[in-house]
Tab-separated table of N, CA and C in Angstrom:
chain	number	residue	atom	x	y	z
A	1	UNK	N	8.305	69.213	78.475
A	1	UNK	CA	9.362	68.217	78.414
A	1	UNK	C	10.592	68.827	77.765
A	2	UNK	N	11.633	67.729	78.002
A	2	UNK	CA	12.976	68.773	76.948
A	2	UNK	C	13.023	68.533	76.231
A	3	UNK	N	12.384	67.692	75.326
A	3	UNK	CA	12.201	67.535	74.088
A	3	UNK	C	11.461	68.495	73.130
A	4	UNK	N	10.989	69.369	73.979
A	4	UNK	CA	9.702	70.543	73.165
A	4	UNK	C	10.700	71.797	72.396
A	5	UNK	N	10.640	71.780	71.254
A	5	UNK	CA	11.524	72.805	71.062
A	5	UNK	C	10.350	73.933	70.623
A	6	UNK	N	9.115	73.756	69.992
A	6	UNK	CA	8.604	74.968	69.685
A	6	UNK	C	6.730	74.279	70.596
A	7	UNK	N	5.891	75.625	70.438
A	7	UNK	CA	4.575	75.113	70.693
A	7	UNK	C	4.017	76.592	70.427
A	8	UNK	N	3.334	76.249	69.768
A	8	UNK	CA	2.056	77.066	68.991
A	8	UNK	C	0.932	77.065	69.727
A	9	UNK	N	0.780	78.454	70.103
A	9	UNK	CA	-0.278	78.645	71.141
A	9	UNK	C	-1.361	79.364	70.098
A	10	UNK	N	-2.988	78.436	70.477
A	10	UNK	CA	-3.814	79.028	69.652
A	10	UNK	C	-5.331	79.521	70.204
A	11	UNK	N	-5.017	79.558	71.471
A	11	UNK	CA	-6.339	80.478	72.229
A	11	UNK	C	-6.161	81.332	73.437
A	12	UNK	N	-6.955	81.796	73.884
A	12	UNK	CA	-6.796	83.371	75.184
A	12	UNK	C	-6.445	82.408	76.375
A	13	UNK	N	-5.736	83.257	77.198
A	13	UNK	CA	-5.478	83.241	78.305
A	13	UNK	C	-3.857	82.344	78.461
A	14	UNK	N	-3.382	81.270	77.357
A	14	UNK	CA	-1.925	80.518	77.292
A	14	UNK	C	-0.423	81.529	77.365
A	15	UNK	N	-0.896	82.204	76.478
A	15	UNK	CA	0.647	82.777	76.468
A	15	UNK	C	1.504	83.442	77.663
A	16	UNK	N	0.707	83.879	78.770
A	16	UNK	CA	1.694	84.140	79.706
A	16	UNK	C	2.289	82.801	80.248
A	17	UNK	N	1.865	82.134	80.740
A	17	UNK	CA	2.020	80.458	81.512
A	17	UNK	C	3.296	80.047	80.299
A	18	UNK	N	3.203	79.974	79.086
A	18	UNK	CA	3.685	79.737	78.167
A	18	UNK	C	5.228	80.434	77.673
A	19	UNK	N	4.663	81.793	77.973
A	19	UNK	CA	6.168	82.799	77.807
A	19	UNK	C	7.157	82.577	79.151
A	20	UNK	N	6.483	82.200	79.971
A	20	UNK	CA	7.485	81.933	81.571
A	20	UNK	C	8.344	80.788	81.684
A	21	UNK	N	7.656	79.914	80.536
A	21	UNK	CA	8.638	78.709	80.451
A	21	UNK	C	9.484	78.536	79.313
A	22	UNK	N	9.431	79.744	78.466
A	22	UNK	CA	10.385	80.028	77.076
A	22	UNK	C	11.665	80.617	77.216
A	23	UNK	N	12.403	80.830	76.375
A	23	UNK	CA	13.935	81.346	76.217
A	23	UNK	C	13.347	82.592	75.784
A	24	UNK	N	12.470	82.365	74.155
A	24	UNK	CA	12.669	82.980	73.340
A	24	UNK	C	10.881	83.187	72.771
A	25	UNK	N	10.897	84.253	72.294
A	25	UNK	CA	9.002	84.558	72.063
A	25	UNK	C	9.103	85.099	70.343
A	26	UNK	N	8.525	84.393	69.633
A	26	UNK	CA	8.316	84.676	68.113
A	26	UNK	C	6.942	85.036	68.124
A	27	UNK	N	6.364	86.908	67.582
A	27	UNK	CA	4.888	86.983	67.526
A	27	UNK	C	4.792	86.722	66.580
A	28	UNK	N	3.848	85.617	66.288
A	28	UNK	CA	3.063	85.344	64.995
A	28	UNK	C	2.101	86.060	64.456
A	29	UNK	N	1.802	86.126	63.065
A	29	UNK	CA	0.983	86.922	62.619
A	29	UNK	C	1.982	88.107	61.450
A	30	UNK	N	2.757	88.112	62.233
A	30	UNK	CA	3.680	89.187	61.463
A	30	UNK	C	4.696	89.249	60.532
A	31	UNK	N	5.010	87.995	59.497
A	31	UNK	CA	5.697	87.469	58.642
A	31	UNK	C	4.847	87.671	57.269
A	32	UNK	N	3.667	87.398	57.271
A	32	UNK	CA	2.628	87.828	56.806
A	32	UNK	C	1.688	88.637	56.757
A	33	UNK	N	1.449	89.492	55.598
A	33	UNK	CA	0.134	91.064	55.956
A	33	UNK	C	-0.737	90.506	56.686
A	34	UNK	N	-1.153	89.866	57.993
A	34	UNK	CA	-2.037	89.467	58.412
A	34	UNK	C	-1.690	90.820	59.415
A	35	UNK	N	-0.745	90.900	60.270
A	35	UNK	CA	-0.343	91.552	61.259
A	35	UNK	C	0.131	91.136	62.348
A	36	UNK	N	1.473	91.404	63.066
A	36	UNK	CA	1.539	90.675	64.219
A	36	UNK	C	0.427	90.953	65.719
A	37	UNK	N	1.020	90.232	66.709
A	37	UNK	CA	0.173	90.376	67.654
A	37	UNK	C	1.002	91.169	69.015
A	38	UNK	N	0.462	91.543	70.013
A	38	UNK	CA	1.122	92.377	71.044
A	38	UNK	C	2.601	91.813	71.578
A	39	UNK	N	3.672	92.704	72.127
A	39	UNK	CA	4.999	92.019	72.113
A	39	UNK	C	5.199	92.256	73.493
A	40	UNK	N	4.384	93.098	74.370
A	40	UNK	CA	4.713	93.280	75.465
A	40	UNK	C	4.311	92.066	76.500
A	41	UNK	N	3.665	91.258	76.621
A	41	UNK	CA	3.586	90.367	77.118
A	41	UNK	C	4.675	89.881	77.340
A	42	UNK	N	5.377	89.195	76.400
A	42	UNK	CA	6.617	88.627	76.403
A	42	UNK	C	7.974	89.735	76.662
A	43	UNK	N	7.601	90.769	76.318
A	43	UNK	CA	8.341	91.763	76.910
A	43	UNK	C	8.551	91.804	78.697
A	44	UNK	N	7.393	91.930	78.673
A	44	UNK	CA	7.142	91.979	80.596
A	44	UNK	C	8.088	90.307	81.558
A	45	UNK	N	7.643	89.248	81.069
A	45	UNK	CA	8.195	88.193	81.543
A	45	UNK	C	9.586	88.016	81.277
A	46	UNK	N	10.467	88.978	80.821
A	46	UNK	CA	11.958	88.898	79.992
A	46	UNK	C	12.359	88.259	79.081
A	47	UNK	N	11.509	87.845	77.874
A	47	UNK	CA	11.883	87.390	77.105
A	47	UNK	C	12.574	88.262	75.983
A	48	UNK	N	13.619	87.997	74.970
A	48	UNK	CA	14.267	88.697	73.985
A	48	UNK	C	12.641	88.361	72.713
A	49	UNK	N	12.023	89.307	72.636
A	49	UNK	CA	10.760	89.248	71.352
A	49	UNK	C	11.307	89.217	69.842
A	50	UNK	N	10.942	88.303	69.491
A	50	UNK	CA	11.408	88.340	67.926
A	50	UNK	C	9.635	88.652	66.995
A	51	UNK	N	9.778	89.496	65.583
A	51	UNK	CA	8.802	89.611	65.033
A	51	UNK	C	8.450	89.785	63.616
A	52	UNK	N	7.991	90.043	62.381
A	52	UNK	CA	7.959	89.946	61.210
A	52	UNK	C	7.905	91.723	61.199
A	53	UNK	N	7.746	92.324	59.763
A	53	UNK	CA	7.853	93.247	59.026
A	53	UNK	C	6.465	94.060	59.355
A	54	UNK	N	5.403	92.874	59.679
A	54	UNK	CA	3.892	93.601	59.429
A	54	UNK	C	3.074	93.490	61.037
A	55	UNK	N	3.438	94.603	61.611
A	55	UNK	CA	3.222	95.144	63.051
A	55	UNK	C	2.222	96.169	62.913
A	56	UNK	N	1.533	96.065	61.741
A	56	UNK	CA	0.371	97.939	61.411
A	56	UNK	C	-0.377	97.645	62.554
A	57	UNK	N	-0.827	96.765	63.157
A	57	UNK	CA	-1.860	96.712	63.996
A	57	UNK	C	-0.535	96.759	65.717
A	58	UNK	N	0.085	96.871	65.573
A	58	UNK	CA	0.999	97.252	66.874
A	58	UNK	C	2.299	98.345	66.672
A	59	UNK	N	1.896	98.954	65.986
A	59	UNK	CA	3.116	100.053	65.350
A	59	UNK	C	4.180	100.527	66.078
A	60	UNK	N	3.241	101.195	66.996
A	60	UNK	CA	4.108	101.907	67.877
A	60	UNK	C	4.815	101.090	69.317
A	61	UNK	N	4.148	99.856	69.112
A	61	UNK	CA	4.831	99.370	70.493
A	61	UNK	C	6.115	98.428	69.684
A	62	UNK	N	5.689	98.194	68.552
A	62	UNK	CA	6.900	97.108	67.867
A	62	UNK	C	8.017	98.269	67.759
A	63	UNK	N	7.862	99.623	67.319
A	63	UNK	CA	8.826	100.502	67.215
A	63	UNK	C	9.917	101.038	68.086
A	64	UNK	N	8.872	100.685	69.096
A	64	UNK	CA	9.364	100.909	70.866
A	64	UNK	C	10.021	100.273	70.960
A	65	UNK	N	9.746	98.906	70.810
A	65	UNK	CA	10.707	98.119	71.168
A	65	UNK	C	11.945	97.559	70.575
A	66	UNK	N	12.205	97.910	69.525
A	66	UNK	CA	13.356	98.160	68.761
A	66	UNK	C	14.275	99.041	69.089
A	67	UNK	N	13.750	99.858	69.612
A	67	UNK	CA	14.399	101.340	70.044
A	67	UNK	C	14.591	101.041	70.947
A	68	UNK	N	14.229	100.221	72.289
A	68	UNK	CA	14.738	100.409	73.355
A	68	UNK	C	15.494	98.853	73.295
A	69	UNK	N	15.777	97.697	72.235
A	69	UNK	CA	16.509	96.720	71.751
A	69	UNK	C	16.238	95.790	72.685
A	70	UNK	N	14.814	95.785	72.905
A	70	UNK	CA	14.219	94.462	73.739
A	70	UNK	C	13.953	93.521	73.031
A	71	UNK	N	13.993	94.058	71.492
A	71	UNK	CA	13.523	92.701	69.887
A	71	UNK	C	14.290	92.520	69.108
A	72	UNK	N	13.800	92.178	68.119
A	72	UNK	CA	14.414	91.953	67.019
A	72	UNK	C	13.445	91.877	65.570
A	73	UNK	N	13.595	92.567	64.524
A	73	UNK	CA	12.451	92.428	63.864
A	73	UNK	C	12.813	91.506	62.753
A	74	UNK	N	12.679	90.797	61.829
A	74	UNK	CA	13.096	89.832	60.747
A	74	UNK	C	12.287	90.083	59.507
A	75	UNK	N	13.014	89.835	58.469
A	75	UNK	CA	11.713	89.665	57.119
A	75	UNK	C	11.805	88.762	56.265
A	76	UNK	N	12.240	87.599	57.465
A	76	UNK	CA	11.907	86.181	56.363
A	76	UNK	C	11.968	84.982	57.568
A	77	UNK	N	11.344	83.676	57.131
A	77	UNK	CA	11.738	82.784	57.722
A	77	UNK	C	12.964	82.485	58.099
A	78	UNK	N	14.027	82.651	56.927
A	78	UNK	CA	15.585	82.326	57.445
A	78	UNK	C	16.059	83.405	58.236
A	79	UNK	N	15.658	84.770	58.440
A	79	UNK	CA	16.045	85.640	59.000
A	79	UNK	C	15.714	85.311	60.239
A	80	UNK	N	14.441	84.608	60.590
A	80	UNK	CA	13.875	84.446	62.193
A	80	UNK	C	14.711	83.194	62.666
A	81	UNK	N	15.196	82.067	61.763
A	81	UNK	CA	15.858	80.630	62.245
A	81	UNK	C	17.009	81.646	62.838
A	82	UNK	N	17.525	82.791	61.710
A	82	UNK	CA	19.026	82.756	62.348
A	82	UNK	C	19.036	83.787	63.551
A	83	UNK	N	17.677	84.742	64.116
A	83	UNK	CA	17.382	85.287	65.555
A	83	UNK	C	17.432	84.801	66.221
A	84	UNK	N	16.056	83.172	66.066
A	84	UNK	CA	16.180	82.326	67.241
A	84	UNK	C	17.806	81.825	67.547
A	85	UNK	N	18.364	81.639	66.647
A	85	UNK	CA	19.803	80.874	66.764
A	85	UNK	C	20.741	81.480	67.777
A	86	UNK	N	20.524	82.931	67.733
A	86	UNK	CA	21.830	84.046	68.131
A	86	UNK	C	20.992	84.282	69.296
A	87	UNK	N	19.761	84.056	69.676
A	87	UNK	CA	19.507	84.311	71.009
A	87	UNK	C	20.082	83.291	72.204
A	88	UNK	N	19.246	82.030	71.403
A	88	UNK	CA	19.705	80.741	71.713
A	88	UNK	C	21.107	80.227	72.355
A	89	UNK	N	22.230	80.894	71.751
A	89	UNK	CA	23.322	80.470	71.386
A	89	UNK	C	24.026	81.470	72.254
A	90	UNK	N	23.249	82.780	73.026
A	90	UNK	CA	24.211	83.720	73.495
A	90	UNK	C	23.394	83.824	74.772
A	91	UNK	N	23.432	83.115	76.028
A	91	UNK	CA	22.597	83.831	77.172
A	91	UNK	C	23.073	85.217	77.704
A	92	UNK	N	24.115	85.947	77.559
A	92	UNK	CA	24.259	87.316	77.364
A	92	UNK	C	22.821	87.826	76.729
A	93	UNK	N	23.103	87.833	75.216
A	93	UNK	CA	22.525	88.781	74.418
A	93	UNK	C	20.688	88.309	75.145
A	94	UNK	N	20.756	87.079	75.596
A	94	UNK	CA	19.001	86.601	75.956
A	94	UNK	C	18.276	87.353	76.822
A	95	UNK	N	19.417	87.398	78.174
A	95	UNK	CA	19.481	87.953	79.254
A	95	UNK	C	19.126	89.844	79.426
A	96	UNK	N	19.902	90.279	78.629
A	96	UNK	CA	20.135	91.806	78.215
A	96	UNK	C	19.120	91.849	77.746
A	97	UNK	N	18.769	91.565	76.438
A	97	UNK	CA	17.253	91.782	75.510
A	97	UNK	C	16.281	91.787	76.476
A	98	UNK	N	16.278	90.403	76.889
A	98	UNK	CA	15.003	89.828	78.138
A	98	UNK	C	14.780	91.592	79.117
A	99	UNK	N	15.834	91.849	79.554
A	99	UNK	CA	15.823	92.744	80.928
A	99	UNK	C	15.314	94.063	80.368
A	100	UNK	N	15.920	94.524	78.961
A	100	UNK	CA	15.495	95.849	78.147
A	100	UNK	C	13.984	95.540	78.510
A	101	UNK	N	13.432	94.997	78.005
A	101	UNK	CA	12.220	94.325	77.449
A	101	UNK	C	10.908	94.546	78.842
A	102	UNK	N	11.633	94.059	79.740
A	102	UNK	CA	11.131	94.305	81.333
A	102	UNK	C	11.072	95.769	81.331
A	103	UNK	N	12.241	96.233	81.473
A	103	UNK	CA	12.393	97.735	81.677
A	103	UNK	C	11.511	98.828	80.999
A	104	UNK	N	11.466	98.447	79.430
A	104	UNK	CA	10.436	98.811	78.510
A	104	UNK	C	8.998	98.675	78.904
A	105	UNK	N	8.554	97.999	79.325
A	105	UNK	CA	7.260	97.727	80.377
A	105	UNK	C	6.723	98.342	81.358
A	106	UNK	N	7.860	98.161	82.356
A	106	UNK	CA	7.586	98.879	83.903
A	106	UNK	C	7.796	100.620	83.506
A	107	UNK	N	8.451	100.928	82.560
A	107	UNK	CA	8.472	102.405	82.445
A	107	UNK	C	7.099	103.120	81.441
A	108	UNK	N	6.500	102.205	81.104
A	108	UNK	CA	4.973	102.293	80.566
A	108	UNK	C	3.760	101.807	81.114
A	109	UNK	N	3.931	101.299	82.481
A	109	UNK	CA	2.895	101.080	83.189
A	109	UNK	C	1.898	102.020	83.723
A	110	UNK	N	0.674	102.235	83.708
A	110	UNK	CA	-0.253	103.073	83.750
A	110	UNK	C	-0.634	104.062	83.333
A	111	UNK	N	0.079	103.483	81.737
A	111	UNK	CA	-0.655	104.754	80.785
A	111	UNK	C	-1.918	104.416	80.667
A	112	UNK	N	-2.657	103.656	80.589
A	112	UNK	CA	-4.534	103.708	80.723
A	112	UNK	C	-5.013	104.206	81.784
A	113	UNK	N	-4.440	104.409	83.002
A	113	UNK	CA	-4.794	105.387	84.320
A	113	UNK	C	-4.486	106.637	83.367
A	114	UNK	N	-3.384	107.175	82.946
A	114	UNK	CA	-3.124	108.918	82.773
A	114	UNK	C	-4.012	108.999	82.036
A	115	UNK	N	-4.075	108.205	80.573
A	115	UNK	CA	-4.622	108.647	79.683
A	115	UNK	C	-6.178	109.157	80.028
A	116	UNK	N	-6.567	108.324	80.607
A	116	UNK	CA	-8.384	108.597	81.347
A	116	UNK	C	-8.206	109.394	82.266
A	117	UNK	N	-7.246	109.736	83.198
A	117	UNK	CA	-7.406	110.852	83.639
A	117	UNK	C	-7.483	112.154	82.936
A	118	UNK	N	-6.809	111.765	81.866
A	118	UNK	CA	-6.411	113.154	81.274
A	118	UNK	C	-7.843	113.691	80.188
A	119	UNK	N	-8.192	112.668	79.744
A	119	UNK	CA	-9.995	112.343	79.131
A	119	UNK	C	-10.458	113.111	80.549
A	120	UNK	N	-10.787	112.922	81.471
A	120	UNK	CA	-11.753	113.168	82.145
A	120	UNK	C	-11.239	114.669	82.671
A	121	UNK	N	-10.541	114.918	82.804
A	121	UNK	CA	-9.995	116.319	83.102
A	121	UNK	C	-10.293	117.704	81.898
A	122	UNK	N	-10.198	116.681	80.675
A	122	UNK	CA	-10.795	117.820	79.470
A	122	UNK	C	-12.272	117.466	79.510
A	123	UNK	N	-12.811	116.548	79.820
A	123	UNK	CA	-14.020	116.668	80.070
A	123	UNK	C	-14.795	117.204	80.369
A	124	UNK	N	-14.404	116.871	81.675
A	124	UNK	CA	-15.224	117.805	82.841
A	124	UNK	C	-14.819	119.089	82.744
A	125	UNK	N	-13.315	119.846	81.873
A	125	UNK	CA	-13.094	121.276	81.627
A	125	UNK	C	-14.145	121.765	80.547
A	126	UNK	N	-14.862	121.021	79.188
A	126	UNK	CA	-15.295	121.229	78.314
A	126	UNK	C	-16.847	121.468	79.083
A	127	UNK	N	-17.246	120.746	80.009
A	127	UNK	CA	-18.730	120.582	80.760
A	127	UNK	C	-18.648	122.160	81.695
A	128	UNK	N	-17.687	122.305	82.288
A	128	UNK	CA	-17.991	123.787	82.418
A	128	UNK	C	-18.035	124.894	82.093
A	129	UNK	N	-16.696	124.973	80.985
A	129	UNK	CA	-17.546	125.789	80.031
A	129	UNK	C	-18.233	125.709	79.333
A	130	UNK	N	-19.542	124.460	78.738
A	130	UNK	CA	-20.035	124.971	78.735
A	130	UNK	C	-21.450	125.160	79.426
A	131	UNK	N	-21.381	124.673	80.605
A	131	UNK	CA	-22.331	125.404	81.475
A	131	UNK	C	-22.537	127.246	81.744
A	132	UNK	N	-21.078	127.303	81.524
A	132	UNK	CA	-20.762	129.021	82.061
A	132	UNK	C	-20.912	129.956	79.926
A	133	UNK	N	-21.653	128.688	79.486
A	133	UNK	CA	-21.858	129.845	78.446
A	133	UNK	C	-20.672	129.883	77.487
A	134	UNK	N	-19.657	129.231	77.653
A	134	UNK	CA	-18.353	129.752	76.916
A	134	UNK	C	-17.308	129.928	77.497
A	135	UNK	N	-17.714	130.670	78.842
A	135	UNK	CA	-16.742	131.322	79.637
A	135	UNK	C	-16.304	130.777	80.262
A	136	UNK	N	-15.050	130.270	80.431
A	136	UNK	CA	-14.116	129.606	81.519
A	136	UNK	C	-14.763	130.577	82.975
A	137	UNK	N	-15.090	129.360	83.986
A	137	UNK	CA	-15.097	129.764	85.197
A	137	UNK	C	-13.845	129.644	85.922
């Protein structure tokens, strides 16, 4: 309805259905040492990601995404009112963030294909040598 300004999603499988009908994506978890939760989701659907200070359990993708200015990171409640505000308030800056955010995604798609390829390639290199004794065949 248009009356919904926020909704707190609290089990598997909501948040995409959920991020498609948002402006704006706040990961929870991360305002607090609890840890936030994954940002690419909302990354992928174009949303501008907003997030707290405590990302240890997503390090490198919250870092990513700063760097490539698909987020925004905050370290307080009033810091996140006044993100949501400036996203809110600018469909430019929503739009741009949103699209980084996409872009950031599609240019990291099928790293769990390389990575297992690349596992199975030292693998199966480590299985022959050492079948051959040591010796690279």
């Amino acid at each position: 309805s248009d009356d919904v300004e926020v909704i707190v999603a609290d089990s598997m499988g909501e948040l995409l259905k959920l991020y498609s009908a948002s402006d704006v994506a706040f990961v929870g978890g991360s305002l607090v040492p609890v840890g936030g939760h994954n940002v690419l989701e909302a990354c992928a659907v174009g949303l501008p990601v907003i997030f707290g200070p405590h990302m240890f359990n997503f390090d490198e993708i919250s870092k990513l995404t700063l760097s490539r200015y698909a987020g925004m990171q905050v370290d307080s409640e009033t810091d996140l009112a006044a993100a949501v505000a400036s996203y809110l308030g600018d469909a430019n800056l929503r739009f741009e963030t949103g699209e980084k955010g996409k872009k950031l995604v599609q240019q990291n798609r099928g790293a769990l294909e390389r990575t297992s390829e690349l596992i199975f390639s030292l693998a199966e290199a480590s299985c022959i040598e050492t079948r051959s004794h040591g010796k690279k065949l």
